[in-house]
């Protein structure tokens, strides 16, 4: 029988102050505490996000001690590239089953921090540089896990976008940027999926620890977004437990050895009012415990079946970055496979998400299994620390000799484990030098060269123009080898697209001058211009744009239509796009919808993603995809009104195959009745008054009535009407009296009074 809210209330009433304070922190690394006297059980949590890292014995949060054997699914860098809600649903349901089988109440994920810089060491675990994509995909994952009566822990809330000094560094960011870039993914996930728990991050925001930030944990999360679940700390993120409790942090993880529980106990004794907050917290903790305990579904999970799911997910996620027609390969050609990643794929990242796998399939084992003939040379060590120069050179020479004899060379390149991990950031975007050297040498042979990449975040590819194809496998989970082989031999038509931009060089990245370069403060100086929002607004060249990915077939974007051409605040518009598969094989296309604000009401990115759909289209057939837009799809966060705002005017709807490959467009007219407060003082600028329909006529009448300007030919030549309008825009009205205006001070003051009345 499920515990009702009133039963939980009864339990809280029966608990002593000591018992309540005891519940506020973990028993150990992974468990909550019991309240034995009242029969309250304890539950276990485990990492997350792309597999189960259940530690039965010694616990740690950096993936150092062994956990139980489990299936490693592709990391979020890969699954995000699927742009496919169905894929995330399958992943979530499968993980939910594994958690039930292993008696894990809550999986610590998804991790959805925005990829502010490609250097963040943990980007492989995160979803995207785009908040809409990150929010939509994670909401699906959460709903799917939770459909199995298992909780999720949406993390790391918020602005934890670097590893450098993550426990003590302050992310200094203005409110508009937080609301438009760093918070919406969490907002979408909370509103659409109500995660059972949220994990607050280690860092500070504008000088205040996130765990102690009432504005974020209470006002934004609970009051504005309606979050009903429990907030837990990241492991070791609590600085002042009493302040954290007051701000809304329910559970401190892991154990505090009783120290912080005692501090709360003393604080409640001094300030009995605090017990109300404590009671609320205990209610939330017990609700979470019983939501799991009352819904236990015992079972065991099937490793083989889940391995197959891991492969299928990766097949939906692999991104074909470049292909001059060399792919798919034909099984008969003489292939040389080069690179240690072909035998030892890098399929996951380091740190708390590290899975103890039982069955990793490499490309080499997949090729053998399928009976495809190939020759192999290691080419380089997947990790070359401790190797001598001569050992490294010998491998290059051996691989080069093999490549000379082949028709087609498939190089498995990528980043070593030590290059990217939780706990520290990357220093550069380069592949190891010996990999670049080897690829350059092989490319110069004039053979067909295909490069497969195993990495968790963007890399630069100095040889990209010289090779025939590049396949981004990302950190593709334990079945990555099979998935890659299926893609390169055409058994699977690739359909992934990049959920992040690949820049041409590190120096081009928006946060280059202000990323992880100060021990205490990180200034989010690029503001809302993150990822493609920056590159596209600045029309900069990139290596591969956001949303880019090729297929073995071709798609023609036939038409776009809208259900209405104009709409207002509470209405929606349906956008229908027709796409045709014009090639010879079946395929899936990811259709993207971007909005471009033409109202000039604020500084905005050239375009922003507001819709995406992945659709299967058989060769020669067409399919329709639909998107629904509302006011929020057009809006920016206006800090004058502390709300989302879309000005009346025109918005362009751009339909594309990537952010740089826009195929169709439509224009919508939007009308809002939302009023922006206008304060009238002598310093208010004329342009602001003229743009507000409440005040425009008053000012216009005044200037016309008191103009002492002669409209002679010479003055028209010197200054056109447009120039006049532009100058007038920024003119404080107090200056009107000095400029071509014969009104008296009294007449001016009378007009100001009228304006004030109009905006009241
Ligand atoms: C990580 C979390 C993780 C936790 C438990 C922390 O260091 O930041 O993502 O869930 O450890 O392993």
XYZ file of C-alpha atoms and ligand atoms in Angstrom:
772
model
C 0.000 0.000 0.000
C 1.353 3.359 -0.994
C 1.880 5.820 1.832
C -0.554 8.718 1.633
C 0.557 12.276 2.364
C -1.329 12.169 5.653
C 0.528 9.023 6.737
C 3.764 10.812 6.010
C 2.547 13.779 7.989
C 1.806 11.446 10.916
C 5.317 10.025 10.751
C 6.881 13.478 10.789
C 4.761 14.378 13.814
C 6.016 11.314 15.667
C 9.680 12.002 14.948
C 11.893 13.546 17.589
C 13.957 16.580 16.731
C 17.071 14.393 16.717
C 15.478 11.911 14.330
C 14.436 14.697 11.991
C 17.909 16.243 11.955
C 19.377 12.777 11.405
C 17.439 12.407 8.166
C 19.118 15.478 6.694
C 22.250 13.682 5.543
C 23.250 10.343 4.067
C 24.104 7.250 6.082
C 27.164 6.637 3.921
C 28.150 7.335 0.335
C 24.963 6.058 -1.243
C 22.233 5.441 1.352
C 19.793 7.549 3.268
C 19.247 6.823 6.962
C 16.511 4.765 8.490
C 14.361 5.836 11.425
C 14.297 2.462 13.098
C 11.915 3.331 15.917
C 9.228 4.224 13.347
C 10.089 1.587 10.790
C 11.197 4.133 8.156
C 13.421 2.249 5.686
C 16.442 3.621 3.896
C 17.054 3.761 0.157
C 20.055 3.738 -2.115
C 21.053 6.117 -4.911
C 23.669 5.453 -7.618
C 25.355 7.241 -10.517
C 24.233 7.789 -13.488
C 23.645 9.052 -15.962
C 24.368 6.506 -18.775
C 24.560 3.294 -16.775
C 24.463 2.050 -13.247
C 27.477 2.639 -11.031
C 26.234 0.841 -8.002
C 28.987 0.514 -5.424
C 28.271 -2.341 -3.078
C 31.461 -1.988 -1.076
C 33.683 1.056 -0.679
C 32.018 4.191 -2.023
C 33.622 7.138 -3.789
C 32.413 9.829 -6.105
C 35.162 9.809 -8.683
C 34.685 6.346 -10.087
C 37.835 4.958 -8.477
C 36.488 1.937 -6.615
C 34.775 -0.916 -8.359
C 31.052 -0.970 -8.789
C 28.872 -3.896 -9.809
C 29.034 -5.064 -13.395
C 26.569 -3.077 -15.485
C 25.821 -2.050 -19.047
C 27.466 1.129 -20.304
C 25.173 3.037 -22.653
C 26.410 5.871 -24.875
C 27.209 9.039 -22.903
C 25.025 12.139 -23.272
C 27.393 13.724 -25.818
C 26.366 10.859 -28.096
C 22.700 10.415 -27.200
C 22.141 14.159 -27.611
C 23.217 13.808 -31.228
C 20.319 11.462 -31.823
C 17.999 14.478 -31.375
C 15.516 11.702 -30.776
C 13.062 11.631 -27.907
C 12.367 7.937 -28.616
C 16.030 7.116 -28.059
C 16.066 8.888 -24.703
C 12.832 7.153 -23.775
C 14.330 3.752 -24.489
C 17.464 4.643 -22.524
C 15.455 5.898 -19.543
C 13.159 2.880 -19.422
C 16.082 0.487 -19.627
C 17.937 2.273 -16.826
C 14.745 2.309 -14.774
C 14.493 -1.474 -15.102
C 18.124 -1.881 -14.071
C 17.583 0.309 -11.004
C 14.560 -1.714 -9.917
C 16.515 -4.933 -10.418
C 19.397 -3.600 -8.335
C 17.261 -1.940 -5.652
C 18.503 1.525 -6.568
C 15.868 4.129 -5.761
C 17.289 6.983 -7.797
C 19.738 7.288 -10.629
C 21.965 10.371 -10.346
C 21.232 11.951 -13.682
C 20.576 13.327 -16.201
C 23.411 15.862 -16.182
C 22.393 18.807 -18.316
C 24.740 21.722 -17.742
C 25.189 23.841 -20.826
C 28.401 23.326 -22.782
C 29.673 26.862 -22.355
C 33.115 25.963 -23.636
C 34.267 22.789 -25.386
C 37.019 22.675 -22.760
C 34.799 21.657 -19.833
C 36.146 18.270 -18.718
C 32.687 16.934 -18.126
C 31.066 17.928 -21.415
C 30.896 14.276 -22.428
C 28.272 13.769 -19.723
C 26.318 16.888 -20.670
C 23.794 17.236 -23.450
C 24.245 20.363 -25.491
C 25.199 23.988 -25.910
C 21.506 24.611 -26.546
C 19.094 24.771 -23.591
C 15.986 23.815 -25.535
C 17.544 20.612 -26.847
C 19.032 19.760 -23.428
C 15.693 20.386 -21.711
C 13.560 18.417 -24.145
C 15.815 15.364 -24.232
C 16.323 15.262 -20.492
C 12.602 15.633 -19.795
C 12.035 12.531 -21.916
C 14.783 10.614 -20.102
C 13.353 11.570 -16.695
C 9.785 10.616 -17.612
C 11.022 7.284 -18.918
C 13.124 6.383 -15.853
C 10.334 7.494 -13.555
C 7.749 5.449 -15.465
C 9.538 2.494 -13.817
C 8.899 3.990 -10.368
C 12.534 4.923 -9.977
C 13.649 8.476 -9.248
C 16.094 10.675 -11.137
C 18.388 13.402 -9.891
C 18.572 16.232 -12.378
C 22.067 17.705 -12.022
C 24.062 19.922 -11.506
C 21.757 22.810 -10.685
C 23.159 25.279 -11.794
C 25.896 27.141 -13.680
C 28.432 24.397 -13.075
C 29.985 24.740 -16.497
C 33.614 23.981 -15.736
C 35.537 21.561 -13.593
C 38.295 23.960 -12.610
C 37.844 24.763 -8.904
C 34.286 23.582 -9.174
C 33.859 23.396 -5.398
C 34.759 27.003 -4.697
C 34.529 29.011 -7.908
C 31.814 31.603 -8.412
C 29.983 31.649 -11.732
C 29.295 35.335 -12.185
C 26.458 35.792 -14.586
C 23.694 38.308 -15.256
C 20.086 37.298 -14.796
C 19.078 37.481 -18.444
C 21.881 35.074 -19.403
C 20.945 32.673 -16.610
C 17.309 32.694 -17.605
C 17.926 32.296 -21.337
C 20.930 29.962 -21.390
C 21.782 28.250 -18.117
C 18.379 27.677 -16.490
C 15.865 26.804 -19.251
C 17.008 23.198 -19.657
C 16.304 22.663 -15.943
C 13.055 24.595 -16.262
C 11.799 22.463 -19.156
C 12.777 19.238 -17.367
C 11.082 20.295 -14.139
C 7.901 21.474 -15.841
C 7.598 18.531 -18.219
C 8.886 15.702 -16.047
C 9.027 16.587 -12.327
C 12.252 14.761 -11.479
C 12.021 13.096 -8.068
C 15.137 14.983 -7.003
C 17.449 17.753 -8.132
C 21.128 17.818 -7.294
C 22.455 21.279 -6.585
C 25.928 22.026 -7.804
C 29.128 22.774 -5.904
C 29.850 26.233 -7.253
C 28.760 29.675 -6.183
C 26.620 31.980 -8.267
C 27.512 35.644 -8.044
C 29.310 35.034 -4.769
C 26.766 32.794 -3.044
C 26.948 28.995 -2.739
C 24.225 27.454 -4.868
C 23.245 25.256 -1.907
C 22.568 28.386 0.117
C 20.877 30.364 -2.636
C 17.239 30.774 -1.664
C 16.516 32.682 -4.851
C 17.473 29.681 -6.966
C 16.403 26.731 -4.779
C 13.169 28.207 -3.544
C 11.945 31.160 -5.561
C 12.908 30.003 -9.037
C 12.798 26.225 -8.620
C 9.835 25.690 -6.328
C 7.736 28.818 -6.585
C 8.152 29.774 -10.226
C 8.629 26.352 -11.820
C 6.523 24.351 -9.370
C 9.152 21.746 -8.452
C 7.647 19.259 -5.997
C 10.571 16.931 -5.326
C 13.613 16.951 -3.119
C 16.832 18.921 -3.474
C 20.017 17.049 -2.594
C 23.528 18.417 -2.498
C 26.229 17.289 -4.867
C 28.666 15.058 -3.000
C 30.392 17.315 -0.517
C 28.788 20.538 -1.736
C 27.489 21.721 1.621
C 29.300 24.628 3.191
C 26.907 25.980 5.862
C 24.255 23.327 6.577
C 21.877 25.627 8.438
C 21.864 28.246 5.697
C 21.465 25.455 3.144
C 18.429 24.078 4.968
C 16.881 27.521 5.071
C 17.545 28.021 1.364
C 15.847 24.740 0.434
C 18.505 22.001 0.353
C 16.787 18.942 1.822
C 19.414 16.237 1.816
C 23.139 16.540 2.280
C 25.128 13.828 0.506
C 27.091 11.823 1.362
C 27.237 11.311 5.164
C 28.200 14.291 7.293
C 29.299 12.007 10.147
C 26.627 13.655 12.212
C 28.474 16.979 12.342
C 26.067 19.003 10.250
C 22.965 17.252 11.622
C 24.079 18.413 15.072
C 24.545 21.974 13.833
C 20.961 21.990 12.592
C 19.760 20.557 15.904
C 21.447 23.377 17.813
C 20.079 25.969 15.399
C 16.501 24.682 15.819
C 16.864 24.736 19.583
C 17.914 28.376 19.368
C 15.285 29.281 16.793
C 12.182 27.058 17.116
C 10.690 28.660 13.970
C 13.248 26.674 11.959
C 11.446 23.456 12.872
C 8.765 24.294 10.308
C 11.395 24.264 7.573
C 12.821 21.068 9.027
C 9.389 19.429 8.931
C 8.873 20.374 5.295
C 12.251 18.888 4.475
C 11.472 15.651 6.334
C 8.155 15.364 4.520
C 9.928 15.646 1.199
C 12.557 13.081 2.183
C 9.959 10.567 3.417
C 7.772 11.114 0.344
C 10.755 10.251 -1.842
C 11.710 7.200 0.250
C 8.205 5.768 0.183
C 7.585 6.597 -3.503
C 10.304 4.061 -4.173
C 9.734 1.600 -1.331
C 6.005 1.331 -1.987
C 6.575 0.608 -5.663
C 9.350 -1.968 -5.644
C 9.392 -4.176 -8.713
C 11.843 -6.993 -8.137
C 13.531 -8.538 -11.153
C 16.855 -8.938 -12.814
C 18.202 -7.314 -15.900
C 19.226 -9.014 -19.034
C 22.788 -8.011 -19.942
C 22.556 -9.230 -23.496
C 19.289 -7.503 -24.274
C 20.568 -4.254 -22.758
C 23.841 -4.517 -24.662
C 21.769 -4.666 -27.835
C 19.866 -1.554 -26.737
C 23.200 0.197 -26.103
C 24.180 -0.639 -29.697
C 20.886 0.556 -31.153
C 21.098 3.838 -29.246
C 24.624 4.436 -30.527
C 23.512 3.671 -34.085
C 20.952 6.462 -33.778
C 23.566 8.810 -32.364
C 26.636 8.493 -34.582
C 27.211 11.620 -36.670
C 28.564 11.401 -40.190
C 30.543 14.635 -40.282
C 32.043 14.362 -43.743
C 31.613 11.955 -46.642
C 32.715 12.479 -50.223
C 30.934 9.296 -51.263
C 33.487 6.817 -49.932
C 30.997 5.583 -47.327
C 29.309 3.203 -46.990
C 32.152 0.758 -47.602
C 31.782 -2.338 -49.562
C 32.715 -5.500 -47.716
C 34.986 -6.714 -50.487
C 37.488 -3.835 -50.454
C 40.967 -4.275 -49.013
C 40.762 -2.513 -45.683
C 43.469 -1.462 -43.281
C 42.211 -0.692 -39.808
C 44.520 1.583 -37.834
C 44.478 2.970 -34.298
C 44.350 1.314 -30.910
C 40.787 2.570 -30.399
C 39.747 -0.055 -32.977
C 40.674 -2.794 -30.524
C 40.191 -0.828 -27.295
C 37.486 1.726 -28.011
C 37.151 4.752 -25.781
C 33.489 4.351 -25.017
C 32.963 6.281 -21.784
C 34.441 9.124 -19.756
C 36.187 9.279 -16.416
C 34.784 10.142 -12.997
C 31.526 9.432 -11.237
C 29.760 8.183 -14.361
C 32.327 5.437 -14.969
C 30.668 2.055 -15.518
C 32.207 -1.319 -14.717
C 31.330 -3.156 -17.930
C 31.271 -6.819 -18.700
C 31.043 -6.812 -22.473
C 32.723 -4.138 -24.568
C 32.683 -4.796 -28.276
C 35.393 -3.210 -30.320
C 35.292 -2.537 -34.042
C 37.830 -5.318 -34.511
C 35.692 -7.889 -32.736
C 32.647 -6.684 -34.698
C 34.499 -7.013 -38.019
C 35.621 -10.527 -37.105
C 32.147 -11.480 -35.987
C 30.762 -10.348 -39.344
C 33.491 -12.133 -41.274
C 34.773 -8.918 -42.884
C 38.407 -9.195 -43.930
C 40.850 -6.507 -42.767
C 44.422 -5.936 -41.688
C 45.208 -4.126 -38.490
C 47.977 -1.976 -37.084
C 47.851 -0.259 -33.726
C 49.236 3.030 -35.116
C 49.362 4.740 -31.725
C 48.676 4.007 -28.090
C 45.251 5.069 -26.923
C 47.098 6.525 -23.928
C 50.764 7.291 -24.518
C 51.828 8.293 -21.033
C 54.983 6.401 -20.101
C 55.742 5.347 -23.693
C 59.078 6.238 -25.227
C 59.450 8.232 -28.429
C 60.852 5.236 -30.246
C 57.870 3.075 -29.224
C 55.511 5.750 -30.515
C 57.446 6.117 -33.777
C 57.602 2.356 -34.331
C 53.817 2.162 -34.230
C 53.448 5.012 -36.712
C 55.914 3.382 -39.120
C 54.206 0.008 -38.889
C 50.768 1.536 -39.553
C 52.076 3.616 -42.439
C 53.538 0.509 -44.071
C 50.188 -1.257 -43.725
C 48.280 1.713 -45.174
C 50.521 1.672 -48.244
C 49.232 -1.794 -49.140
C 45.538 -1.055 -48.603
C 42.840 0.468 -50.814
C 40.887 1.897 -47.936
C 42.223 2.970 -44.571
C 39.954 3.335 -41.560
C 41.657 5.210 -38.727
C 40.153 5.003 -35.246
C 41.325 8.238 -33.601
C 40.227 10.056 -30.469
C 41.060 11.514 -27.114
C 42.860 9.504 -24.444
C 41.109 9.099 -21.089
C 43.550 11.485 -19.478
C 42.539 14.319 -21.853
C 38.967 14.675 -20.597
C 37.389 13.674 -17.322
C 35.351 14.868 -14.412
C 37.524 16.855 -12.029
C 39.525 18.972 -14.477
C 39.105 20.749 -17.789
C 40.797 20.200 -21.113
C 43.686 22.462 -22.010
C 43.220 22.491 -25.782
C 41.105 21.013 -28.564
C 43.818 18.929 -30.203
C 44.070 15.219 -30.714
C 47.394 13.750 -29.526
C 50.167 14.875 -31.869
C 51.097 11.350 -33.023
C 47.516 10.732 -34.182
C 47.517 13.901 -36.275
C 50.950 13.039 -37.669
C 49.849 9.547 -38.658
C 46.614 10.698 -40.302
C 48.478 13.405 -42.262
C 50.988 10.825 -43.509
C 48.327 8.338 -44.518
C 46.197 11.025 -46.179
C 49.182 11.976 -48.340
C 49.185 8.454 -49.844
C 46.114 9.224 -51.917
C 44.161 6.229 -50.599
C 40.598 6.397 -49.404
C 40.825 7.493 -45.783
C 38.043 7.361 -43.235
C 38.530 8.653 -39.715
C 36.368 7.472 -36.837
C 36.427 9.718 -33.763
C 36.110 8.649 -30.131
C 35.888 11.758 -27.999
C 33.494 13.373 -25.562
C 33.684 16.913 -26.900
C 34.820 18.816 -29.986
C 38.305 18.401 -31.380
C 40.038 20.297 -34.164
C 40.936 18.308 -37.279
C 43.853 19.910 -39.149
C 43.693 17.182 -41.842
C 39.948 17.320 -42.443
C 40.237 18.500 -46.057
C 42.604 15.661 -46.898
C 40.512 12.684 -45.785
C 37.424 11.270 -47.475
C 35.124 10.771 -44.529
C 34.880 11.535 -40.832
C 32.547 9.707 -38.473
C 31.893 11.047 -34.968
C 31.212 8.082 -32.672
C 31.615 10.136 -29.479
C 31.841 8.055 -26.284
C 29.438 5.529 -27.675
C 28.945 3.021 -24.861
C 29.993 -0.618 -24.643
C 28.624 -1.620 -28.060
C 30.290 1.238 -29.948
C 32.426 -1.092 -32.096
C 29.426 -2.889 -33.559
C 27.532 0.359 -34.109
C 30.460 1.931 -35.965
C 30.928 -1.117 -38.180
C 27.201 -1.164 -38.970
C 27.366 2.486 -39.974
C 30.499 2.369 -42.090
C 29.288 -0.684 -44.003
C 25.840 0.829 -44.552
C 23.836 -1.614 -42.473
C 22.706 1.469 -40.596
C 22.166 4.779 -42.352
C 23.650 7.417 -40.023
C 21.179 9.968 -38.722
C 22.798 11.815 -35.813
C 23.508 15.537 -35.851
C 25.784 17.618 -33.687
C 24.299 18.969 -30.473
C 27.301 21.318 -30.237
C 29.424 23.389 -32.587
C 32.887 22.187 -33.606
C 34.916 25.421 -33.813
C 37.883 25.875 -36.107
C 40.143 26.770 -33.216
C 39.957 27.246 -29.488
C 40.554 30.980 -29.862
C 37.238 31.290 -31.719
C 35.129 30.011 -28.819
C 32.822 32.588 -27.232
C 34.201 32.198 -23.692
C 37.848 32.001 -24.770
C 38.925 35.023 -22.713
C 36.879 34.197 -19.637
C 36.720 30.428 -19.179
C 38.242 28.863 -16.063
C 41.032 31.406 -15.856
C 40.578 32.638 -12.316
C 40.712 30.701 -9.055
C 37.722 32.385 -7.496
C 35.581 33.978 -10.182
C 34.427 33.025 -13.622
C 32.772 35.836 -15.481
C 30.236 34.744 -18.047
C 31.279 37.659 -20.212
C 29.920 36.315 -23.497
C 26.423 36.530 -22.016
C 23.684 34.895 -24.052
C 25.989 34.345 -27.022
C 26.909 30.727 -26.328
C 27.641 28.097 -29.008
C 25.939 28.651 -32.345
C 24.213 31.729 -30.929
C 27.678 33.319 -31.041
C 29.155 31.832 -34.219
C 25.979 32.401 -36.252
C 25.419 35.943 -35.018
C 29.009 36.779 -35.887
C 28.782 34.815 -39.168
C 32.021 33.052 -38.247
C 33.376 30.039 -40.061
C 33.255 26.868 -37.990
C 34.562 23.349 -38.556
C 31.114 21.774 -38.236
C 28.036 23.742 -37.241
C 25.445 22.942 -34.611
C 22.836 20.556 -35.978
C 25.129 19.237 -38.736
C 25.153 15.583 -39.744
C 25.063 13.724 -43.066
C 23.195 10.678 -44.283
C 23.644 8.097 -47.040
C 20.553 9.555 -48.631
C 19.520 13.122 -49.467
C 16.557 15.130 -48.261
C 14.720 17.878 -50.005
C 12.822 20.334 -47.834
C 9.684 20.750 -49.920
C 7.472 23.219 -48.098
C 6.689 24.989 -44.862
C 3.254 26.240 -43.885
C 1.845 27.908 -40.788
C -1.617 27.543 -39.292
C -1.852 31.342 -39.000
C 0.380 34.204 -40.082
C -0.179 36.275 -36.983
C -0.793 35.437 -33.353
C -0.778 36.918 -29.898
C 0.149 36.180 -26.273
C -1.999 33.179 -25.416
C -2.229 31.628 -28.855
C -0.137 28.992 -30.569
C 0.854 28.472 -34.188
C 1.373 25.150 -35.857
C 4.214 24.894 -38.363
C 4.146 22.036 -40.870
C 7.213 21.059 -42.856
C 7.259 18.593 -45.697
C 10.506 16.755 -46.389
C 11.259 14.271 -49.174
C 13.853 11.519 -49.201
C 15.305 12.063 -52.662
C 17.990 9.385 -52.441
C 18.074 5.628 -52.947
C 18.036 4.395 -49.357
C 15.676 4.845 -46.436
C 16.864 7.349 -43.854
C 16.052 9.570 -40.936
C 16.259 13.337 -41.013
C 16.415 15.725 -38.072
C 14.377 18.765 -39.053
C 15.261 21.854 -37.028
C 13.217 24.979 -36.413
C 14.942 28.201 -35.435
C 13.387 31.570 -34.591
C 14.951 34.867 -35.562
C 13.653 38.007 -33.855
C 13.196 40.868 -36.324
C 11.637 43.336 -33.877
C 14.935 44.907 -32.772
C 13.569 45.138 -29.238
C 16.729 43.708 -27.654
C 20.124 42.309 -28.495
C 19.396 38.759 -29.625
C 21.234 35.879 -31.285
C 20.791 35.535 -35.047
C 18.666 32.452 -34.403
C 17.598 30.121 -31.626
C 16.448 26.517 -31.769
C 12.773 26.211 -30.828
C 11.809 22.893 -32.351
C 13.337 19.651 -33.665
C 11.908 16.384 -34.915
C 13.596 13.260 -36.157
C 11.611 11.551 -38.868
C 12.020 8.301 -40.790
C 11.420 8.676 -44.538
C 11.538 5.750 -46.956
C 13.481 6.306 -50.186
C 11.445 8.364 -52.638
C 8.755 9.196 -50.081
C 7.833 12.403 -48.264
C 6.896 12.970 -44.655
C 5.459 15.811 -42.648
C 6.709 17.082 -39.332
C 4.841 19.493 -37.116
C 5.983 22.036 -34.560
C 3.960 24.163 -32.199
C 5.143 27.652 -31.359
C 3.912 29.921 -28.612
C 4.913 33.243 -27.112
C 7.808 31.636 -25.241
C 9.266 30.386 -28.532
C 9.785 34.022 -29.511
C 10.578 35.545 -26.152
C 13.657 36.817 -24.370
C 13.971 37.366 -20.637
C 13.332 40.997 -19.866
C 14.838 41.943 -16.505
C 12.805 45.175 -16.392
C 9.701 43.094 -15.849
C 11.395 39.891 -14.596
C 9.468 37.944 -17.143
C 9.640 36.513 -20.639
C 8.829 39.105 -23.249
C 8.241 39.034 -26.989
C 7.778 42.445 -28.560
C 5.067 42.977 -31.132
C 6.465 42.656 -34.626
C 7.955 40.216 -37.086
C 9.704 36.923 -36.359
C 11.300 34.711 -38.955
C 10.794 30.963 -38.714
C 13.816 29.208 -40.201
C 13.637 25.527 -41.080
C 16.993 23.868 -41.502
C 19.081 20.736 -41.732
C 21.600 22.492 -39.448
C 21.977 25.969 -37.981
C 23.985 26.857 -41.110
C 21.840 25.037 -43.627
C 18.492 26.815 -43.607
C 16.254 25.453 -46.349
C 12.894 27.185 -45.830
C 11.494 30.189 -44.010
C 8.249 31.897 -43.065
C 7.457 35.144 -41.323
C 5.082 35.460 -38.397
C 3.518 38.582 -36.948
C 3.206 38.643 -33.208
C 1.191 41.057 -31.094
C 1.570 41.372 -27.371
C -0.533 43.156 -24.828
C 2.312 42.895 -22.300
C 3.449 46.377 -21.305
C 7.010 47.240 -20.471
C 7.064 49.777 -17.651
C 8.238 53.149 -18.866
C 9.509 55.579 -16.314
C 9.156 59.172 -17.413
C 11.782 61.618 -16.229
C 13.543 64.443 -18.084
C 16.238 61.836 -18.843
C 13.889 59.418 -20.617
C 14.903 59.057 -24.255
C 12.561 60.195 -26.997
C 12.862 56.892 -28.847
C 11.483 54.923 -25.889
C 8.535 57.279 -25.650
C 7.834 57.086 -29.381
C 7.917 53.276 -29.343
C 5.279 53.080 -26.608
C 1.770 53.475 -27.930
C 0.636 55.080 -24.668
C 3.040 57.993 -25.044
C 3.984 58.286 -28.722
C 1.226 60.713 -29.713
C 1.843 63.072 -26.766
C 5.464 63.587 -27.727
C 4.790 63.777 -31.438
C 2.100 66.436 -30.931
C 4.448 68.413 -28.696
C 7.355 68.422 -31.147
C 5.147 69.305 -34.073
C 3.405 72.117 -32.216
C 6.657 73.698 -31.042
C 9.031 73.055 -33.918
C 11.023 76.137 -34.938
C 12.864 74.307 -37.705
C 12.790 75.658 -41.188
C 12.418 72.892 -43.711
C 14.715 74.566 -46.239
C 16.491 72.607 -49.035
C 19.950 73.036 -47.481
C 18.893 71.627 -44.126
C 17.230 68.660 -45.867
C 20.458 68.007 -47.716
C 22.513 68.185 -44.547
C 20.339 65.899 -42.548
C 17.794 63.420 -43.845
C 14.622 62.392 -42.031
C 16.174 58.958 -41.217
C 19.212 60.628 -39.688
C 16.962 62.863 -37.644
C 14.944 59.865 -36.418
C 18.097 57.994 -35.440
C 19.461 60.944 -33.488
C 16.148 61.596 -31.873
C 15.988 58.013 -30.635
C 18.637 58.510 -27.974
C 17.847 62.099 -27.071
C 16.785 62.655 -23.439
C 13.627 64.738 -23.592
C 15.191 67.434 -21.400
C 17.305 68.319 -24.441
C 14.262 68.979 -26.609
C 14.177 72.536 -25.356
C 17.629 73.181 -26.732
C 17.061 71.645 -30.120
C 14.798 73.207 -32.674
C 11.987 73.606 -30.222
C 10.422 76.882 -29.097
C 8.304 75.572 -26.226
C 8.551 77.255 -22.857
C 9.737 75.458 -19.727
C 6.124 75.427 -18.488
C 4.862 73.875 -21.722
C 7.596 71.257 -21.512
C 6.743 70.393 -17.893
C 3.072 70.137 -18.791
C 3.941 67.647 -21.522
C 6.070 65.591 -19.077
C 3.128 65.448 -16.684
C 0.896 64.166 -19.503
C 3.445 61.481 -20.310
C 3.654 60.412 -16.660
C -0.111 60.117 -16.453
C -0.236 58.066 -19.630
C 2.096 55.400 -18.287
C 0.668 55.177 -14.783
C 29.517 14.429 -9.038
C 28.074 13.990 -9.227
C 27.922 12.573 -8.773
C 28.370 12.457 -7.322
C 28.268 11.053 -6.778
C 30.005 14.185 -7.627
O 31.363 14.434 -7.531
O 29.644 15.798 -9.347
O 27.710 14.112 -10.559
O 26.599 12.154 -8.936
O 29.721 12.859 -7.223
O 29.186 10.220 -7.378
